[in-house]
Tab-separated table of C-alpha atoms in Angstrom:
chain	number	residue	atom	x	y	z
A	1	MET	CA	129.563	110.016	58.226
A	2	ASP	CA	128.176	113.094	56.438
A	3	ALA	CA	128.960	114.046	52.841
A	4	ILE	CA	131.464	116.739	53.828
A	5	SER	CA	133.528	114.311	55.897
A	6	LYS	CA	133.405	111.726	53.114
A	7	MET	CA	134.714	114.199	50.564
A	8	SER	CA	137.423	115.265	52.985
A	9	LEU	CA	138.305	111.610	53.515
A	10	ILE	CA	138.684	111.070	49.767
A	11	GLU	CA	141.078	114.008	49.526
A	12	LEU	CA	143.092	112.807	52.511
A	13	SER	CA	143.219	109.211	51.310
A	14	SER	CA	144.912	110.219	48.071
A	15	HIS	CA	147.708	111.843	50.079
A	16	PHE	CA	147.866	109.201	52.802
A	17	SER	CA	148.293	106.334	50.344
A	18	ALA	CA	151.456	107.976	49.005
A	19	LEU	CA	153.147	108.054	52.404
A	20	LYS	CA	155.564	105.236	53.167
A	21	GLY	CA	157.406	103.943	56.218
A	22	GLU	CA	158.489	106.635	58.615
A	23	GLU	CA	156.413	109.217	56.718
A	24	VAL	CA	153.225	107.687	58.157
A	25	CYS	CA	153.562	109.471	61.475
A	26	TRP	CA	151.151	111.363	63.686
A	27	PRO	CA	152.471	114.919	62.984
A	28	ARG	CA	152.237	114.402	59.210
A	29	ILE	CA	148.692	113.051	59.425
A	30	GLU	CA	147.647	115.789	61.859
A	31	LYS	CA	148.896	118.528	59.534
A	32	MET	CA	147.275	116.836	56.541
A	33	VAL	CA	143.864	116.699	58.203
A	34	SER	CA	144.159	120.226	59.605
A	35	ASP	CA	145.119	121.693	56.222
A	36	THR	CA	142.249	119.897	54.502
A	37	ALA	CA	139.743	121.098	57.100
A	38	LYS	CA	140.928	124.711	56.720
A	39	SER	CA	140.699	124.429	52.943
A	40	TRP	CA	137.100	123.252	53.149
A	41	LYS	CA	136.213	126.047	55.569
A	42	GLN	CA	137.751	128.705	53.331
A	43	SER	CA	136.044	127.345	50.221
A	44	GLY	CA	132.639	127.779	51.823
A	45	LYS	CA	131.681	124.188	51.065
A	46	ALA	CA	131.583	123.182	54.716
A	47	PRO	CA	128.750	124.493	56.942
A	48	HIS	CA	129.825	126.696	59.840
A	49	GLU	CA	128.629	124.219	62.423
A	50	LEU	CA	130.962	121.525	61.055
A	51	SER	CA	134.012	121.960	63.241
A	52	VAL	CA	137.567	121.112	62.374
A	53	MET	CA	137.466	118.530	65.158
A	54	HIS	CA	134.471	116.821	63.555
A	55	ILE	CA	136.375	116.303	60.310
A	56	TRP	CA	139.504	115.389	62.245
A	57	TRP	CA	137.805	112.658	64.250
A	58	HIS	CA	136.043	110.925	61.373
A	59	THR	CA	138.854	111.143	58.864
A	60	CYS	CA	141.494	109.960	61.325
A	61	TYR	CA	139.394	106.978	62.329
A	62	GLU	CA	138.676	105.959	58.737
A	63	LEU	CA	142.282	106.451	57.643
A	64	LEU	CA	144.101	104.893	60.559
A	65	ALA	CA	141.982	101.903	61.576
A	66	PRO	CA	142.888	99.632	58.624
A	67	HIS	CA	146.578	100.510	58.979
A	68	GLN	CA	147.092	100.063	62.696
A	69	ILE	CA	144.961	97.100	63.831
A	70	GLN	CA	146.371	93.659	63.108
A	71	ILE	CA	146.283	90.062	64.268
A	72	SER	CA	149.517	89.751	66.244
A	73	ALA	CA	149.446	86.173	67.587
A	74	LEU	CA	147.490	82.930	67.385
A	75	ASN	CA	148.072	79.928	69.640
A	76	TYR	CA	146.252	76.820	68.435
A	77	ARG	CA	147.455	74.755	71.395
A	78	ASP	CA	146.238	77.086	74.149
A	79	GLU	CA	143.346	78.251	71.948
A	80	TYR	CA	143.539	82.030	71.777
A	81	ILE	CA	144.124	84.811	69.263
A	82	GLU	CA	145.470	88.317	69.883
A	83	ILE	CA	145.035	91.586	68.036
A	84	LYS	CA	147.231	94.634	68.517
A	85	ASN	CA	146.863	98.362	67.973
A	86	ILE	CA	150.240	99.500	66.651
A	87	GLY	CA	149.163	103.141	67.184
A	88	PRO	CA	148.808	106.086	67.258
A	89	ALA	CA	144.994	106.438	67.575
A	90	ILE	CA	142.392	104.864	69.852
A	91	ILE	CA	140.188	102.658	67.662
A	92	ASP	CA	136.554	101.744	68.288
A	93	LEU	CA	136.110	98.023	67.517
A	94	SER	CA	132.319	98.042	67.878
A	95	GLY	CA	130.899	95.566	65.370
A	96	TRP	CA	134.300	94.291	64.231
A	97	SER	CA	134.579	90.503	64.013
A	98	LEU	CA	136.999	87.581	63.996
A	99	ASN	CA	136.479	84.377	62.037
A	100	ALA	CA	138.280	81.183	63.061
A	101	GLY	CA	138.442	79.526	59.661
A	102	ASP	CA	135.070	77.806	59.449
A	103	LYS	CA	131.560	79.160	59.003
A	104	GLY	CA	129.911	79.839	62.336
A	105	GLN	CA	133.197	80.217	64.230
A	106	ASP	CA	132.863	83.958	64.715
A	107	PHE	CA	133.427	86.486	67.464
A	108	THR	CA	131.951	90.004	67.308
A	109	PHE	CA	133.261	92.859	69.421
A	110	ALA	CA	130.624	94.468	71.621
A	111	LYS	CA	129.552	98.089	71.337
A	112	ASP	CA	132.056	100.622	72.691
A	113	THR	CA	134.977	98.180	72.693
A	114	LEU	CA	138.057	100.389	72.447
A	115	ILE	CA	141.647	99.372	71.792
A	116	TYR	CA	144.307	101.875	72.810
A	117	PRO	CA	147.681	102.511	71.134
A	118	LYS	CA	150.091	99.587	71.729
A	119	GLU	CA	147.345	97.626	73.511
A	120	ILE	CA	146.877	93.903	72.838
A	121	LEU	CA	143.492	92.211	73.220
A	122	ARG	CA	143.336	88.440	73.697
A	123	ILE	CA	140.243	86.546	72.584
A	124	GLU	CA	139.996	83.096	74.143
A	125	THR	CA	138.188	80.139	72.612
A	126	HIS	CA	136.562	78.795	75.754
A	127	PRO	CA	134.008	80.535	78.009
A	128	GLY	CA	135.093	82.324	81.151
A	129	SER	CA	137.060	85.342	79.910
A	130	ALA	CA	135.952	88.877	79.078
A	131	LEU	CA	136.582	88.282	75.353
A	132	SER	CA	135.701	84.774	74.200
A	133	PHE	CA	134.270	82.793	71.290
A	134	GLU	CA	132.247	81.007	74.004
A	135	SER	CA	133.061	77.641	72.446
A	136	LYS	CA	133.434	74.553	74.612
A	137	ALA	CA	135.195	72.739	71.759
A	138	PRO	CA	138.528	73.727	70.119
A	139	ILE	CA	138.166	75.976	67.074
A	140	TRP	CA	141.775	76.272	65.843
A	141	ASN	CA	142.915	73.318	63.718
A	142	ASN	CA	146.233	71.821	64.884
A	143	GLN	CA	147.212	71.043	61.282
A	144	GLY	CA	146.706	74.606	60.076
A	145	ASP	CA	144.041	77.274	59.823
A	146	LYS	CA	143.097	80.786	58.751
A	147	ALA	CA	141.990	83.715	60.911
A	148	GLU	CA	140.390	86.883	59.568
A	149	LEU	CA	139.730	90.202	61.281
A	150	LYS	CA	136.996	92.317	59.672
A	151	ASP	CA	135.724	95.807	60.396
A	152	LYS	CA	132.075	96.668	61.038
A	153	ASP	CA	131.423	96.915	57.283
A	154	GLY	CA	132.851	93.443	56.607
A	155	ALA	CA	136.107	94.621	55.025
A	156	VAL	CA	139.055	92.327	55.780
A	157	ILE	CA	141.612	94.216	57.888
A	158	SER	CA	144.068	91.441	58.786
A	159	THR	CA	144.533	87.772	57.866
A	160	TRP	CA	146.701	85.180	59.631
A	161	LEU	CA	147.734	81.759	58.301
A	162	TYR	CA	149.588	78.888	59.920
A	163	GLY	CA	150.378	75.261	59.088
A	164	ASP	CA	148.945	73.716	55.942
A	165	ALA	CA	146.670	76.724	55.377
A	166	ALA	CA	149.816	78.708	54.489
A	167	HIS	CA	151.447	76.186	52.143
A	168	GLU	CA	150.360	77.605	48.802
A	169	ASP	CA	151.599	81.109	49.646
A	170	VAL	CA	155.129	80.179	50.797
A	171	GLN	CA	157.933	79.691	48.282
A	172	ILE	CA	161.718	79.489	48.304
A	173	SER	CA	162.311	82.228	45.751
A	174	GLN	CA	166.108	82.328	45.620
A	175	VAL	CA	169.262	80.613	46.848
A	176	ASN	CA	172.345	82.816	46.714
A	177	PHE	CA	174.874	79.977	46.802
A	178	ASP	CA	177.884	81.960	45.546
A	179	GLY	CA	178.690	84.559	48.187
A	180	LEU	CA	181.078	87.449	47.641
A	181	GLU	CA	182.652	87.164	51.075
A	182	ALA	CA	186.017	85.424	50.769
A	183	LYS	CA	186.309	81.776	51.875
A	184	LYS	CA	183.550	81.578	54.516
A	185	GLU	CA	180.856	83.169	52.295
A	186	GLY	CA	178.745	84.438	55.184
A	187	ASP	CA	176.679	86.435	52.683
A	188	GLU	CA	175.139	83.303	51.155
A	189	PHE	CA	171.399	83.241	51.769
A	190	VAL	CA	168.138	81.438	51.084
A	191	GLU	CA	165.208	83.750	50.347
A	192	ILE	CA	161.644	82.794	51.255
A	193	ALA	CA	158.702	84.723	49.809
A	194	ASN	CA	155.094	85.179	50.865
A	195	ASN	CA	153.054	85.358	47.658
A	196	GLY	CA	149.800	86.087	49.468
A	197	SER	CA	148.119	88.859	51.452
A	198	ALA	CA	148.136	87.199	54.893
A	199	THR	CA	150.669	87.211	57.714
A	200	ILE	CA	152.207	83.728	57.990
A	201	ASP	CA	153.336	82.260	61.300
A	202	LEU	CA	156.624	80.355	60.807
A	203	THR	CA	156.913	79.143	64.408
A	204	GLY	CA	158.485	75.673	64.367
A	205	TRP	CA	159.168	75.679	60.604
A	206	GLN	CA	162.572	74.520	59.333
A	207	LEU	CA	164.860	75.230	56.396
A	208	THR	CA	166.906	72.189	55.372
A	209	GLY	CA	169.532	71.339	52.764
A	210	ASP	CA	170.898	68.249	51.044
A	211	LYS	CA	174.155	68.416	53.050
A	212	GLY	CA	172.496	68.303	56.459
A	213	GLN	CA	171.874	72.053	56.771
A	214	LEU	CA	169.157	72.815	59.322
A	215	PHE	CA	167.705	76.137	60.449
A	216	ALA	CA	164.745	76.204	62.866
A	217	PHE	CA	162.559	79.310	63.039
A	218	HIS	CA	162.026	80.670	66.543
A	219	ASP	CA	158.642	81.114	68.213
A	220	GLY	CA	156.902	84.160	66.793
A	221	ALA	CA	158.825	84.223	63.494
A	222	LEU	CA	156.578	85.850	60.889
A	223	LEU	CA	156.479	86.262	57.127
A	224	LYS	CA	154.652	89.485	56.320
A	225	PRO	CA	152.070	89.836	53.524
A	226	ALA	CA	153.802	89.951	50.117
A	227	GLY	CA	157.092	90.031	52.024
A	228	ILE	CA	160.384	88.156	51.937
A	229	ILE	CA	162.852	86.930	54.527
A	230	ARG	CA	166.408	85.716	54.074
A	231	ILE	CA	168.352	83.160	56.074
A	232	TYR	CA	172.028	84.058	55.785
A	233	THR	CA	174.943	81.715	56.312
A	234	ASN	CA	176.595	84.067	58.800
A	235	GLN	CA	175.392	87.651	58.450
A	236	TYR	CA	172.721	89.614	60.308
A	237	HIS	CA	170.304	91.739	58.250
A	238	PRO	CA	167.286	93.034	60.242
A	239	SER	CA	165.594	94.361	57.093
A	240	THR	CA	165.077	90.793	55.854
A	241	GLY	CA	164.206	89.187	59.179
A	242	GLY	CA	167.580	88.951	60.905
A	243	HIS	CA	167.863	85.168	60.421
A	244	ASN	CA	171.186	83.360	60.001
A	245	PHE	CA	172.766	79.927	60.476
A	246	GLU	CA	175.738	81.426	62.360
A	247	SER	CA	177.955	79.069	60.387
A	248	GLY	CA	181.706	79.592	60.214
A	249	LYS	CA	181.876	78.064	56.743
A	250	ALA	CA	179.979	78.175	53.442
A	251	LEU	CA	176.839	76.017	53.364
A	252	TRP	CA	175.532	76.009	49.806
A	253	SER	CA	177.544	74.350	47.029
A	254	ASN	CA	178.329	76.287	43.854
A	255	GLN	CA	178.155	73.013	41.914
A	256	GLY	CA	174.490	72.406	42.703
A	257	GLY	CA	172.223	71.478	45.556
A	258	HIS	CA	168.796	71.362	47.113
A	259	ALA	CA	166.977	73.382	49.797
A	260	ALA	CA	163.537	72.838	51.310
A	261	ILE	CA	161.273	74.558	53.803
A	262	ASN	CA	159.053	72.406	56.014
A	263	ASP	CA	156.217	73.417	58.325
A	264	TYR	CA	156.002	72.563	62.044
A	265	ARG	CA	154.583	69.125	61.177
A	266	GLN	CA	157.590	68.507	58.895
A	267	GLN	CA	155.435	68.689	55.782
A	268	CYS	CA	157.443	69.926	52.790
A	269	VAL	CA	156.099	73.303	51.659
A	270	SER	CA	158.583	74.402	48.983
A	271	GLU	CA	161.780	73.082	47.375
A	272	TYR	CA	164.527	74.730	45.361
A	273	HIS	CA	167.074	72.950	43.139
A	274	TRP	CA	170.047	74.463	41.330
């Protein structure tokens, strides 16, 4: 990328980083890039041959790629990993790589590998598919492992943890045992926090209590980087994961109790006493 595009990228990045949630949308980004390009043209700093489209293409790629490509699934039993483009731009994955936890367990995307908006690419462990680690032996540890997706410059774009590799980042951060809802206290909840920067796969994990409480996380349940989820007694809140026991009565004693979260091998990850 030339110096003009880099300077434009710096200007755009300062604005882009301030956008949150629904503000990070294609029309906003398009206007931002267009306005910056016009400003550079009018200032005389950009050479005439440097078109608006040239700035647009490079800045959009640099800005969007880290925000829209992510590891979306990992199956250690069937030995594959998937990455997804959550949109809106087509991203060139040339030179990007995946690491399967250990040194030497790497896959590098070939030149001109493109991933389109909403597209999912599956990378198999064993030989025989278009995208493969070409390993005859399993590479994903059944007890737990870490996957990293890096761009062509080696910057980490997405990290995925499961099993014992995720233990130190998962914590029961709160138990709201005294609900405000009369009698049935459906607004009781247990809050689980991710203290790390990786996505954590909670498939097969369980939340248990000292009175026989048991909640099993469904396949594909995730705990986002630096995020929290809540498991309510009998309320549905999508903003915190949408998990609930669907219990018709209160579950957590106001006099004291114990809650624990266990991984899919029933290893205790975090406990909370009150």
